[in-house]
Amino acid sequence: MHILVAGGAGFIGSHLCDRLLLDGHRLTVVDNFDPYYARALKEQNLSHVRAHEQARVLELDLARDDLGPAFEGVEAVVQLAARAGVRESWGTSFAGYLDNNVLSTQRLLEASRGRKLHAFVYASSASVYGDEHVEPVDESAATRPFSPYGITKLAGEHLALLYQRLHGVPACSLRYFSVYGPRERPDKGLQIFLTAARDGRPITVFGDGSQRRDFTYVGDIVEGTVAALQRSPAGEIMNLGRGKIETLNHLIKTVERVTGRRLDVKHAPLQDGDVRVTAAIIDKARRLLDYNPQVDLETGIRRQWQHVLSGSPSPRPPAPR
């Protein structure tokens, strides 16, 4: 297929692009290189894509620019473009989240109307569930986002469902849970912990570290996303997690074991929008996508540690097994 990957310069998007090219697909990769973090890191992420004869990279603002050229010959769409970061989505920054997360999604869906697309996959987030759930959740659980970022991701889900029901866009939504791995954004917890271990710097933990997360390796997320592209379960919403939760304190202990270095941990108050638990029931994705996450936490952290030590992008997408 010829696949449009929006947000392909990012952490998950670049891994997905590498995988799709290995599978023989043609790609149009769109990114606006939002300055939320350094462009140089995104260019590193895209280095293999830019060099590939089956791919083209377009720098476009999905909220403002003409999307016609991006859709030329396209047969499927993955919408990964978004401004990330729960803690940064408050205050005046929210306007950027509306543009990058909501308006961009609506314009991609609108541009998809009337086209014979095989699939439209929208990358959502566990943040749509909010902070009221302390046990693992399935897709029927109430969605009460605990941050402006979460609100924008839920809005994208509703838009995808509307365009599927009313305009025939073959859209489905995937709720990603606490994704980590090589190329992780520099502001995310595990990347901060590993670089601190490498450089001998202290880390700050917000809260007492008892928060629980369904840490999911990026290779497993890519596998689930590829399956959604292939199977196109239009109108469905599915959790993509590992299906096992760990405390933040356990994550830190695992980092110390993997790196062989003791972390100097400082504590600070919880930040606005931080939730106590993210925990996925993944039965629906198992059934509809044959999704079967393979990478345990320690293995995934070892792969990310090697990437941090190398100081360079991974030459291949991380193996799901």
PDB file of C-alpha atoms in Angstrom, residues 4 6 28 30 56 58-74 77 79 103-112 115 120:
ATOM      1  CA  LEU A   4       0.333   8.461   4.667  1.00  0.00           C
ATOM      2  CA  ALA A   6       1.192  11.924   9.829  1.00  0.00           C
ATOM      3  CA  THR A  28       4.287   9.752   2.395  1.00  0.00           C
ATOM      4  CA  VAL A  30       4.096  14.391   6.961  1.00  0.00           C
ATOM      5  CA  ARG A  56       8.887  11.003   0.577  1.00  0.00           C
ATOM      6  CA  LEU A  58       6.670  16.598   3.417  1.00  0.00           C
ATOM      7  CA  GLU A  59       6.966  19.383   5.966  1.00  0.00           C
ATOM      8  CA  LEU A  60       3.376  20.529   6.376  1.00  0.00           C
ATOM      9  CA  ASP A  61       1.210  22.143   9.019  1.00  0.00           C
ATOM     10  CA  LEU A  62      -1.826  19.859   9.029  1.00  0.00           C
ATOM     11  CA  ALA A  63      -3.925  22.569  10.651  1.00  0.00           C
ATOM     12  CA  ARG A  64      -3.164  25.212   8.011  1.00  0.00           C
ATOM     13  CA  ASP A  65      -1.631  23.917   4.771  1.00  0.00           C
ATOM     14  CA  ASP A  66      -3.169  22.401   1.661  1.00  0.00           C
ATOM     15  CA  LEU A  67      -3.278  18.648   2.239  1.00  0.00           C
ATOM     16  CA  GLY A  68      -3.973  17.718  -1.382  1.00  0.00           C
ATOM     17  CA  PRO A  69      -0.321  16.959  -2.284  1.00  0.00           C
ATOM     18  CA  ALA A  70       0.048  14.721   0.775  1.00  0.00           C
ATOM     19  CA  PHE A  71      -2.865  12.515  -0.347  1.00  0.00           C
ATOM     20  CA  GLU A  72      -1.648  11.867  -3.889  1.00  0.00           C
ATOM     21  CA  GLY A  73      -1.902   8.123  -4.475  1.00  0.00           C
ATOM     22  CA  VAL A  74      -2.506   7.380  -0.789  1.00  0.00           C
ATOM     23  CA  VAL A  77      -3.628   6.914   6.684  1.00  0.00           C
ATOM     24  CA  GLN A  79      -2.684   9.829  12.269  1.00  0.00           C
ATOM     25  CA  LEU A 103      -7.850  20.578  14.126  1.00  0.00           C
ATOM     26  CA  SER A 104      -5.124  18.548  12.409  1.00  0.00           C
ATOM     27  CA  THR A 105      -7.109  15.345  12.938  1.00  0.00           C
ATOM     28  CA  GLN A 106     -10.313  16.921  11.647  1.00  0.00           C
ATOM     29  CA  ARG A 107      -8.585  18.200   8.516  1.00  0.00           C
ATOM     30  CA  LEU A 108      -7.024  14.788   7.803  1.00  0.00           C
ATOM     31  CA  LEU A 109     -10.419  13.139   8.199  1.00  0.00           C
ATOM     32  CA  GLU A 110     -12.052  15.764   5.995  1.00  0.00           C
ATOM     33  CA  ALA A 111      -9.393  15.241   3.323  1.00  0.00           C
ATOM     34  CA  SER A 112     -10.114  11.496   3.511  1.00  0.00           C
ATOM     35  CA  ARG A 115     -11.377   8.658  -1.116  1.00  0.00           C
ATOM     36  CA  PHE A 120      -7.533   5.308   8.700  1.00  0.00           C
TER      37      PHE A 120
END
